[in-house]
Amino acid sequence: MSTSPVKNFTPRKRALQGTPLTNRQLNQLSTPKSIRLVPNSVGTPECFTKVLLETPKVTSKRSRDQFDEECNLRVAVRIRPMNASELAIVGCEDVVRVKDKQIIVCPPKCSSQNVSMDHTFSYDHVFWSIDEKNPLYAKQEDVFMTIGVPLLNSAFKGFNACLFAYGQTGSGKTYSMMGRNVCSVNDIDSEEFSGITPRFCRELFKRVSELDDDCTVSVDVSYFEIYNEKIHDLLANTTNQSGTSKVPLKVREHPILGPYIVDLTSHTVKTYPELREFLISGNRNRAVASTAMNDFSSRSHSIFSIELGQSRSLNDTDNSRRSKVSLVDLAGSERLGSSTNDERMKQGVSINKSLLTLGKCISALAEKRKNHFIPYRESVLTWLLRESLGGNSLTSMLATISPSSSHLDETLSTLRYACQARTIVNRATINESPHDRLIRELRSEVERLRALRRNFEQRSSYSQSSSFNDTNNSEIDEIKTKLSETEQQLLEAQEIWEQRFMESRQNQIRELAEAEKYKVELESKVRILNSVNDDLTLSPYKTNFLEELEGVLTDSESSENFLEQVKLWCRENDLICTYNSGTIKIVNPTKKKHSLLPLEMLHVKEFDNISDFLNQLQWIDNRCSKSLTKAEVVASMNQIYQLLEGLQPSEDSNLSLLYAKVNKMLQKFETSIISTLTRPKTVTFNLD
């Protein structure tokens, strides 16, 4: 029995109870269109909010080309001892406790502050520097070895590094970064009081001296402060037109390197004592003032930057790297209060503004929200520290606090900011050329494949299973093929690098030789101009001046022909002929006589031949002259130039450069002698 297919229809909507429908309304009710169901579709009930269901994609790992090391910002906290002013406060007590890497802030026993429970904070390092007799006491050397040495290691690897001290005013930031007396050589070099910055510099040059001979290192330093949101160079003696204050510098943005300071002086140093002089000089120029917490409180943020450049030979893996280390001593935060000093109020507002912006940036980076705006440009400090906060740098933070209950609010604020900063992630990259990076990665890949091949070969030698050996052999063949391809890529990359290096070196030599040649030509023209006996009248305009100068320095065609005839006759008669500044000098070495001929006053056409002309010359006995004249000096030097001209090399660039230097030295020698013989000359400019 056949059955007809069953049709499913959606029932009509029911009318509301108690409301009868008319015939017209019934006719308007129609059957809804059938909806084609998609197999395996996921629907959302109408009683819930609609959601989009999709399979999450696999998140791919970032390439090593983007960054080499990804790590959180390392945070250390240092607790200083209570000072005399805090101990003088009635009821003041120590409220900070240390347990391993944790800091516990206890509520004070006798206080009206709203703190009724313990606050616990965890950090990477905690330095307890209250009682020197306690074995847990952290000295200056302990602080440097813990947070300073890792930054130095990162700098030699090619990473940018940064360390900044953050905390309340008078909490020990400058003491930890610089030392007790920042302007004293004895305290800066003292093992007891020396801070992180001088210890970092001493260890830097110590490691430089231990490097191999094929490694060339350059160290450049700069030192500046941010005072009232303005940048001042601490190593430059520049003032404004009134001479009352330093000239503020401007910040610009480089598309690749990031923010930089325009006209900031950078000094190349070879030794630590040389660097120490710049460090002490900058500390003396830094703005300080007396506060309630510190008699010599820093009123500006200071940044001491060290640029370390390393270059090695061609056969080394690490060819050239450049890293930058920033050691930052921030100004202390404080409450403004009711100060009547306008300058002090302005300083406090600027300090708190930059520190507030720094806190906002730390909070925004700690939230780790995608496409979240980070207010770097709201302050000069955060703009310059942009790469150090979540950028291309390995950064550490040293938070300094006071254990006194009188500063409990400031201590808790500092500890909270330090906890937030610990969650910031920096992605640092080794600062090297892309081609050097490619060679380094290819060599690492070759070593990895070779180790993998050795491992498979050892496993195949121990196994007796034929099926396992077949599989293992196929994998070994695949690894060998990949290894061969990688080695070929490495060889090609090395050849390209060496070719570019040689081309760059040849271009530098060629440019240097051209510069020397151009310089020699200019000096030669000036030398000839100085040797002219007559005074010159030249036009002040450029084109006319060059034309007139060209006329002075060059001879006419007829004069050149006549000079060649005279030289030929002198060579045939064993005479020496020299020419300079329109004067011919003929020397008879046998009879020790010479003759001077002004070229513009002589005409060879009046005589039948050159011999008749030269026989009419007046000869002067050389023995009668007791001192050299300018003409004799010029004649002698021209003979040397003629001999030197015959030794000029043709193709060798190194010899060409050496030839130019010898020629330059001879010209300096000639100019020095002539300057002692010539009288002063005048140059008159016609303005008509």
XYZ file of C-alpha atoms in Angstrom:
688
model
C 0.000 0.000 0.000
C 1.574 3.241 -1.087
C 1.392 6.211 1.137
C 1.563 9.787 0.058
C 4.376 11.893 1.485
C 3.509 13.746 4.623
C 3.810 17.517 4.429
C 4.759 19.428 7.523
C 3.349 22.933 7.836
C 3.904 25.513 10.472
C 0.620 26.142 12.267
C -0.985 29.559 12.077
C -0.481 31.945 14.883
C -3.178 31.741 17.447
C -5.175 34.805 18.145
C -5.250 36.284 21.572
C -7.971 34.892 23.774
C -11.037 37.048 24.107
C -10.462 38.804 20.765
C -12.541 37.277 17.927
C -11.135 37.516 14.394
C -13.143 38.765 11.442
C -13.184 37.016 8.042
C -10.962 39.712 6.600
C -8.349 39.146 9.301
C -8.504 35.391 8.776
C -7.821 35.794 5.055
C -4.749 37.927 5.785
C -3.182 35.167 7.865
C -0.883 33.133 5.572
C 1.327 30.115 5.991
C 4.946 31.152 6.516
C 7.520 30.069 4.010
C 9.408 26.905 4.761
C 12.982 27.411 5.918
C 15.580 25.133 4.476
C 17.526 23.594 7.303
C 21.289 23.381 7.029
C 22.631 20.056 8.251
C 24.692 20.109 11.425
C 23.839 23.761 12.052
C 23.894 25.141 15.544
C 20.978 27.330 16.542
C 20.452 29.690 19.414
C 17.199 29.608 21.386
C 15.152 32.767 21.186
C 15.150 33.153 24.933
C 18.935 33.710 24.992
C 21.199 36.300 23.498
C 22.431 35.323 20.079
C 26.062 34.237 19.971
C 28.399 33.416 17.104
C 29.763 29.893 17.380
C 32.995 29.227 15.543
C 35.996 26.979 15.909
C 38.909 28.868 17.432
C 41.966 29.050 15.236
C 45.318 27.798 16.388
C 47.428 30.734 17.508
C 50.746 30.640 15.714
C 53.926 31.402 17.581
C 55.808 34.529 16.762
C 58.855 34.237 14.598
C 62.276 34.704 16.143
C 62.824 37.432 13.564
C 60.487 39.656 15.590
C 62.189 39.285 18.957
C 64.833 37.095 20.550
C 63.768 37.198 24.172
C 60.393 37.794 25.815
C 60.318 38.323 29.554
C 58.529 40.247 32.249
C 59.906 43.402 33.736
C 62.052 42.395 36.723
C 61.238 44.257 39.931
C 63.364 44.575 43.055
C 62.517 46.454 46.261
C 65.046 47.965 48.648
C 64.178 48.999 52.203
C 66.343 51.710 53.725
C 66.863 52.283 57.463
C 64.853 54.916 59.315
C 66.537 58.317 59.424
C 66.858 60.705 62.349
C 63.762 62.742 61.490
C 61.598 59.630 61.403
C 62.978 58.318 64.685
C 62.183 61.673 66.295
C 58.470 61.303 65.548
C 56.518 60.097 68.571
C 54.859 56.746 67.914
C 56.745 56.129 64.661
C 57.574 52.460 64.143
C 58.858 49.979 61.589
C 55.893 48.469 59.730
C 57.719 46.529 56.973
C 58.558 42.841 57.297
C 60.505 40.678 54.845
C 59.947 36.965 54.226
C 62.018 35.481 51.395
C 60.893 37.436 48.318
C 57.797 38.849 49.972
C 57.210 42.163 51.716
C 54.568 42.323 54.425
C 53.309 45.744 55.504
C 51.783 45.532 58.965
C 49.326 48.061 60.397
C 50.921 50.387 62.953
C 49.991 49.727 66.547
C 49.400 53.328 67.495
C 48.088 55.193 64.492
C 44.950 56.877 63.254
C 45.464 55.636 59.659
C 42.835 53.396 58.113
C 45.074 50.339 57.863
C 43.767 47.356 59.809
C 45.232 44.376 57.945
C 48.523 43.113 56.598
C 49.447 43.766 52.964
C 51.629 41.161 51.253
C 53.566 41.818 48.028
C 55.795 39.436 46.038
C 58.745 40.552 43.901
C 61.734 39.120 42.083
C 64.218 40.431 44.652
C 63.964 42.093 48.057
C 66.908 43.964 49.595
C 66.728 44.544 53.346
C 69.208 47.328 54.171
C 68.222 48.388 57.694
C 70.732 46.849 60.115
C 74.316 46.372 58.934
C 75.004 43.880 61.732
C 72.284 41.551 60.502
C 73.494 38.812 58.096
C 70.502 39.555 55.847
C 71.724 43.110 55.273
C 71.991 43.959 51.548
C 75.054 46.049 50.705
C 75.629 48.181 47.624
C 77.612 45.371 46.044
C 74.781 42.881 46.656
C 72.306 45.135 44.884
C 74.614 45.547 41.880
C 75.425 41.846 41.594
C 71.714 40.972 41.659
C 70.205 43.489 39.232
C 73.197 45.231 37.611
C 75.238 42.280 36.356
C 72.315 40.673 34.416
C 71.795 43.956 32.563
C 75.497 44.072 31.709
C 75.335 40.512 30.394
C 72.352 41.455 28.228
C 74.207 44.480 26.844
C 77.157 42.349 25.700
C 74.703 39.975 24.004
C 73.342 42.885 21.960
C 70.118 43.628 23.873
C 68.990 47.055 24.997
C 68.771 47.310 28.782
C 67.240 49.740 31.243
C 67.185 50.146 35.013
C 65.136 52.841 36.713
C 64.766 53.654 40.398
C 61.261 54.553 41.565
C 60.073 55.679 44.979
C 59.245 58.433 47.396
C 61.619 61.342 47.806
C 64.322 60.528 50.329
C 63.815 56.768 50.049
C 67.310 56.021 48.708
C 67.033 56.098 44.903
C 70.096 58.246 44.206
C 72.095 56.434 46.887
C 71.339 53.094 45.233
C 72.018 54.345 41.696
C 75.057 56.610 42.276
C 76.289 56.377 45.846
C 76.615 58.565 48.908
C 78.411 61.617 47.484
C 77.759 61.714 43.740
C 80.362 64.455 43.138
C 83.252 62.813 44.972
C 85.714 60.520 43.236
C 86.484 58.700 46.474
C 82.838 57.870 47.188
C 82.044 56.897 43.602
C 84.957 54.452 43.532
C 84.417 53.279 47.107
C 83.507 49.623 47.545
C 81.199 50.542 50.407
C 79.274 53.526 49.013
C 79.593 53.205 45.230
C 76.220 52.809 43.512
C 74.967 50.738 40.601
C 75.968 53.186 37.844
C 79.707 53.530 38.657
C 79.975 49.807 39.407
C 78.301 49.072 36.077
C 80.824 51.274 34.248
C 83.818 49.746 36.014
C 82.678 46.216 35.239
C 81.967 47.244 31.638
C 85.553 48.311 30.945
C 86.871 45.322 32.870
C 85.033 42.991 30.501
C 86.117 45.018 27.477
C 89.754 44.488 28.461
C 89.143 40.727 28.659
C 87.732 40.425 25.122
C 89.681 38.845 22.275
C 91.962 40.927 20.086
C 89.714 40.458 17.036
C 86.844 42.250 18.808
C 86.609 46.027 18.494
C 84.517 47.841 21.108
C 83.282 51.432 21.213
C 81.646 53.083 24.235
C 79.649 56.321 23.906
C 78.008 58.064 26.864
C 75.408 60.804 27.237
C 73.818 62.311 30.334
C 70.706 64.479 30.519
C 67.962 65.473 32.936
C 64.240 66.201 32.633
C 63.551 69.294 34.716
C 60.086 70.892 34.674
C 59.228 68.794 31.592
C 62.251 70.205 29.737
C 65.375 68.313 28.705
C 68.805 69.670 29.633
C 72.142 68.220 28.573
C 74.242 67.681 31.701
C 77.479 67.295 29.719
C 77.201 70.509 27.675
C 78.026 74.011 28.897
C 75.303 75.679 26.843
C 73.146 78.558 28.042
C 70.518 80.712 26.438
C 71.080 84.255 25.205
C 70.616 85.750 28.661
C 73.136 83.282 30.085
C 70.941 82.417 33.076
C 69.860 78.855 32.359
C 70.557 75.892 30.144
C 69.124 75.570 26.667
C 66.248 73.034 26.592
C 66.488 70.310 23.973
C 63.709 68.892 21.821
C 62.531 65.324 21.301
C 61.929 63.906 17.838
C 60.614 60.569 16.610
C 62.731 58.294 14.413
C 60.679 55.816 12.315
C 62.933 52.895 13.299
C 64.946 53.876 16.372
C 62.078 55.612 18.148
C 62.300 58.836 20.194
C 65.612 60.663 20.308
C 66.878 64.000 21.625
C 68.038 66.602 19.119
C 71.555 68.029 19.655
C 72.276 65.831 22.676
C 76.045 65.537 23.075
C 77.557 62.065 22.955
C 81.128 61.433 24.102
C 83.328 58.491 23.152
C 85.310 57.151 26.105
C 88.206 54.711 26.127
C 88.758 54.155 29.850
C 86.764 54.193 33.061
C 88.542 57.286 34.518
C 87.531 59.210 31.400
C 83.925 58.087 31.802
C 83.995 58.909 35.518
C 84.877 62.526 34.749
C 81.767 62.880 32.590
C 79.659 61.199 35.265
C 80.837 63.537 38.026
C 80.482 66.577 35.758
C 76.876 65.657 34.999
C 76.072 65.065 38.666
C 77.325 68.549 39.523
C 75.043 70.102 36.907
C 71.948 68.246 38.084
C 69.171 70.200 39.818
C 68.857 69.490 43.563
C 67.028 71.185 46.429
C 66.283 70.696 50.098
C 63.026 68.968 51.061
C 61.471 67.731 54.262
C 62.817 64.232 53.568
C 66.222 65.035 52.060
C 68.549 68.054 52.187
C 69.885 67.279 48.687
C 66.810 65.903 46.958
C 66.936 65.416 43.183
C 64.421 67.745 41.549
C 64.784 66.223 38.096
C 64.783 62.847 36.380
C 68.272 61.932 35.175
C 69.115 59.379 32.480
C 72.692 58.198 31.970
C 72.954 56.347 28.641
C 75.746 54.042 27.505
C 75.942 52.829 23.901
C 78.080 49.728 23.505
C 79.238 48.773 19.997
C 80.928 45.462 19.224
C 82.414 44.271 15.936
C 84.309 41.090 15.201
C 86.252 39.534 12.329
C 84.650 37.965 9.247
C 84.934 34.373 10.476
C 83.089 35.008 13.719
C 79.369 34.359 14.103
C 78.591 37.615 15.892
C 79.892 40.206 13.486
C 78.553 43.519 14.784
C 76.112 44.424 17.537
C 75.119 47.656 19.222
C 73.223 47.931 22.488
C 72.028 50.847 24.594
C 71.863 50.844 28.390
C 69.791 53.497 30.189
C 70.326 54.019 33.917
C 67.469 56.192 35.185
C 67.269 57.977 38.530
C 63.754 59.337 38.877
C 62.862 62.318 41.011
C 61.014 61.443 44.201
C 57.270 61.772 44.472
C 55.947 63.935 47.304
C 52.896 65.751 48.523
C 52.864 69.409 47.545
C 51.263 70.756 50.704
C 50.865 74.500 51.138
C 54.222 75.686 49.855
C 54.668 79.401 49.267
C 57.625 78.943 46.918
C 56.375 79.194 43.331
C 59.464 77.496 41.894
C 59.172 74.602 44.361
C 55.476 74.281 43.525
C 56.283 74.195 39.801
C 58.919 71.513 40.359
C 56.525 69.385 42.372
C 53.780 69.675 39.764
C 56.141 68.643 36.944
C 57.569 65.738 38.949
C 54.168 64.444 39.974
C 52.853 64.859 36.416
C 55.593 62.721 34.897
C 55.335 60.122 37.667
C 51.554 60.057 37.315
C 51.905 59.470 33.570
C 54.448 56.748 34.293
C 51.939 55.120 36.628
C 49.201 55.364 33.996
C 51.453 53.706 31.421
C 52.350 50.944 33.868
C 48.677 50.363 34.659
C 47.692 50.315 30.980
C 50.487 47.884 30.104
C 49.601 45.662 33.065
C 46.014 45.263 31.827
C 47.269 43.658 28.576
C 44.211 44.664 26.610
C 44.460 44.468 22.846
C 44.648 47.786 20.977
C 44.650 49.617 24.301
C 45.989 53.175 24.153
C 49.159 53.753 26.173
C 49.617 57.466 27.077
C 53.344 57.628 26.409
C 53.302 61.153 24.981
C 51.596 62.766 27.930
C 55.019 63.200 29.519
C 58.567 63.618 28.237
C 59.777 60.928 30.636
C 57.408 58.216 29.405
C 57.981 59.211 25.793
C 61.714 58.619 26.127
C 61.189 55.413 28.152
C 58.696 53.979 25.678
C 60.994 51.203 24.468
C 61.907 50.354 28.053
C 58.252 49.859 29.002
C 56.864 47.032 26.908
C 59.270 47.536 23.996
C 62.670 46.454 22.730
C 64.525 46.354 26.032
C 65.282 44.128 28.999
C 64.138 46.360 31.836
C 64.488 46.169 35.604
C 62.889 48.370 38.234
C 64.301 49.182 41.657
C 61.608 50.416 44.035
C 62.877 52.099 47.191
C 60.712 52.478 50.301
C 60.919 53.688 53.876
C 59.894 51.317 56.698
C 58.519 54.178 58.791
C 54.826 54.205 59.686
C 54.785 57.959 59.051
C 55.119 57.271 55.308
C 52.800 54.284 55.140
C 50.623 55.656 52.317
C 53.611 56.457 50.086
C 55.129 53.040 50.809
C 51.938 51.195 49.863
C 51.584 53.278 46.695
C 55.147 52.461 45.633
C 54.678 48.752 46.320
C 51.422 48.638 44.328
C 53.044 50.319 41.334
C 55.957 47.886 41.556
C 53.547 44.935 41.532
C 51.818 46.280 38.443
C 55.131 46.879 36.683
C 56.097 43.266 37.269
C 53.366 42.121 34.869
C 54.698 44.186 31.935
C 56.135 42.019 29.158
C 59.099 43.282 27.124
C 60.090 41.785 23.779
C 63.770 42.413 23.233
C 65.681 41.917 19.994
C 69.418 41.640 19.451
C 70.527 44.825 17.700
C 72.379 43.546 14.662
C 72.057 43.792 10.903
C 69.490 41.488 9.232
C 72.247 39.754 7.280
C 74.225 39.007 10.450
C 71.058 37.641 12.017
C 70.451 35.398 9.002
C 73.971 33.953 9.205
C 73.626 33.355 12.932
C 70.275 31.580 12.545
C 71.533 29.462 9.651
C 74.529 28.349 11.683
C 72.267 27.440 14.587
C 70.047 25.454 12.236
C 73.068 23.626 10.804
C 74.243 22.652 14.292
C 70.765 21.443 15.206
C 70.447 19.301 12.082
C 73.907 17.827 12.573
C 73.066 16.844 16.144
C 69.784 15.341 14.971
C 71.565 13.343 12.268
C 74.078 11.968 14.762
C 71.237 10.958 17.063
C 69.422 9.047 14.305
C 72.618 7.327 13.201
C 73.310 6.138 16.737
C 69.769 4.833 17.126
C 69.917 2.971 13.821
C 73.204 1.282 14.772
C 71.682 -0.110 17.988
C 68.390 -1.296 16.466
C 68.062 -4.699 14.754
C 64.529 -4.239 13.371
C 64.440 -3.923 9.591
C 61.210 -1.927 9.553
C 62.612 0.493 12.093
C 65.846 0.818 10.126
C 63.962 1.572 6.899
C 61.963 4.306 8.599
C 65.035 5.624 10.327
C 67.048 5.646 7.086
C 64.364 7.644 5.313
C 64.359 10.186 8.132
C 68.158 10.369 8.032
C 68.085 10.969 4.272
C 65.541 13.734 4.768
C 67.690 15.345 7.464
C 70.787 15.073 5.257
C 68.957 16.770 2.398
C 67.739 19.567 4.634
C 71.188 19.908 6.185
C 72.807 20.171 2.765
C 70.333 22.856 1.700
C 70.884 24.832 4.901
C 74.663 24.625 4.561
C 74.372 25.860 0.980
C 72.216 28.796 2.126
C 74.742 29.579 4.838
C 77.610 29.500 2.334
C 75.769 31.827 -0.040
C 74.897 34.220 2.790
C 78.525 34.337 3.914
C 79.745 34.998 0.384
C 77.241 37.820 -0.045
C 78.260 39.304 3.282
C 81.965 39.181 2.470
C 81.322 40.702 -0.948
C 79.313 43.556 0.567
C 81.980 44.104 3.203
C 84.755 44.352 0.612
C 82.661 46.660 -1.567
C 81.938 48.894 1.395
C 85.605 48.974 2.337
C 86.680 49.827 -1.216
C 84.075 52.578 -1.387
C 85.358 54.046 1.858
C 88.953 53.998 0.601
C 87.894 55.519 -2.716
C 85.888 58.270 -1.035
C 88.749 59.025 1.324
C 91.201 59.235 -1.574
C 88.855 61.543 -3.493
C 88.444 63.746 -0.446
C 92.197 63.930 0.041
C 92.691 64.730 -3.630
C 90.080 67.474 -3.561
C 91.577 68.887 -0.383
C 95.057 68.848 -1.906
C 93.808 70.697 -4.975
C 92.207 73.399 -2.855
C 95.307 73.771 -0.728
C 97.422 73.945 -3.875
C 95.330 76.796 -5.259
C 95.510 78.665 -1.977
C 99.258 78.074 -1.847
C 99.750 79.441 -5.364
C 97.523 82.409 -4.590
C 99.582 83.204 -1.495
C 102.790 83.070 -3.528
C 101.657 85.757 -5.998
C 103.849 88.820 -5.607
C 101.424 91.445 -6.888
C 98.348 92.577 -4.998
C 95.060 91.325 -6.421
C 91.860 93.179 -7.190
C 88.979 90.702 -7.256
C 85.218 90.912 -7.515
C 83.189 89.850 -4.449
C 80.685 87.958 -6.589
C 81.130 84.232 -6.864
C 81.216 83.769 -10.661
C 83.501 86.737 -11.318
C 85.737 85.765 -8.437
C 86.201 82.256 -9.807
C 86.909 83.572 -13.297
C 89.495 86.033 -12.056
C 91.057 83.430 -9.774
C 91.232 80.989 -12.681
C 93.033 83.629 -14.685
C 95.555 84.095 -11.918
C 96.218 80.392 -11.409
C 96.472 79.349 -15.079
C 98.735 80.402 -17.924
C 97.877 81.250 -21.476
C 98.599 78.851 -24.292
C 101.475 80.915 -25.671
C 103.150 81.082 -22.290
C 102.933 77.326 -21.924
C 104.554 76.786 -25.331
C 107.353 79.221 -24.518
C 107.924 77.540 -21.157
C 108.253 74.134 -22.810
C 110.887 75.504 -25.213
C 112.884 76.981 -22.349
C 112.733 73.712 -20.401
C 113.909 71.744 -23.436
C 116.862 74.114 -24.007
C 117.843 73.895 -20.323
C 117.855 70.092 -20.373
C 120.088 70.097 -23.451
C 122.559 72.441 -21.732
C 122.517 70.753 -18.295
C 120.610 73.611 -16.706
C 117.737 73.454 -14.213
C 114.559 75.319 -15.137
C 111.671 75.953 -12.754
C 108.535 78.026 -13.141
C 106.237 79.485 -10.508
C 103.897 82.484 -10.275
C 104.781 83.908 -13.701
C 108.550 83.762 -13.137
C 111.115 81.490 -14.794
C 114.227 80.582 -12.858
C 117.209 79.011 -14.633
C 119.974 77.601 -12.466
C 123.479 76.722 -13.657
C 124.715 74.266 -11.007
C 128.233 74.118 -12.489
C 128.950 77.838 -12.316
C 126.617 78.316 -9.328
C 124.625 81.033 -11.024
C 120.945 81.606 -11.712
C 118.687 83.929 -13.697
C 115.101 85.110 -13.083
C 112.797 85.874 -16.039
C 109.363 87.551 -15.697
C 107.318 85.744 -18.321
C 104.883 88.543 -19.157
C 107.735 90.958 -20.024
C 109.554 88.695 -22.486
C 108.791 88.014 -26.155
C 110.715 85.279 -27.910
C 109.722 86.539 -31.367
C 112.319 89.353 -31.171
C 115.130 86.773 -31.477
C 116.025 84.323 -34.212
C 116.007 81.335 -31.860
C 115.702 80.422 -28.216
C 119.485 80.253 -27.765
C 119.951 83.895 -28.772
C 117.236 84.869 -26.335
C 118.737 82.987 -23.430
C 122.233 84.271 -24.129
C 120.998 87.788 -23.295
C 120.137 86.757 -19.739
C 121.715 88.357 -16.714
C 123.191 85.777 -14.401
C 123.423 86.182 -10.639
C 126.091 84.527 -8.550
C 124.501 82.210 -5.957
C 127.391 82.692 -3.566
C 126.469 86.332 -3.141
C 123.087 85.568 -1.618
C 123.239 84.888 2.056
C 119.556 83.944 2.593
C 116.938 82.118 0.588
C 114.393 84.006 -1.410
C 110.845 82.988 -2.079
C 111.626 82.205 -5.695
C 114.459 79.896 -4.696
C 112.220 78.059 -2.246
C 109.553 77.664 -4.902
C 112.100 76.476 -7.452
C 113.505 73.875 -5.101
C 110.091 72.640 -4.101
C 109.025 72.368 -7.722
C 111.973 70.086 -8.366
C 110.759 67.863 -5.540
C 107.243 67.918 -6.976
C 108.577 66.898 -10.383
C 110.411 63.957 -8.875
C 107.365 62.999 -6.842
C 105.132 63.188 -9.901
C 107.130 60.427 -11.537
C 106.427 58.151 -8.567
C 102.648 58.540 -8.639
C 100.985 55.073 -8.540
C 98.353 54.168 -11.088
C 95.869 51.673 -9.616
C 96.732 50.800 -6.019
C 94.281 52.758 -3.811
C 96.416 52.443 -0.685
C 99.492 53.837 -2.440
C 97.377 56.595 -3.960
C 96.217 57.610 -0.504
C 99.788 57.558 0.805
C 100.960 59.588 -2.215
C 98.314 62.228 -1.495
C 99.408 62.472 2.135
C 103.088 62.932 1.158
C 102.137 65.622 -1.334
C 100.075 67.336 1.328
C 102.934 67.371 3.815
C 105.305 68.863 1.229
C 102.833 71.622 0.484
C 102.515 72.435 4.170
C 106.304 72.570 4.412
C 106.544 74.923 1.419
C 103.783 77.177 2.746
C 105.503 77.479 6.120
C 108.801 78.544 4.536
C 107.206 81.048 2.148
C 105.159 82.598 4.957
C 108.403 83.633 6.646
C 109.693 85.342 3.477
C 106.680 87.025 1.887
C 105.284 90.399 2.745
C 101.588 90.852 3.576
C 99.354 91.204 0.522
C 95.998 92.881 0.146
C 92.914 91.791 -1.757
C 90.577 94.585 -2.858
C 86.975 93.863 -3.883
C 85.403 96.129 -6.493
C 81.721 96.627 -5.751
C 81.052 98.530 -9.012
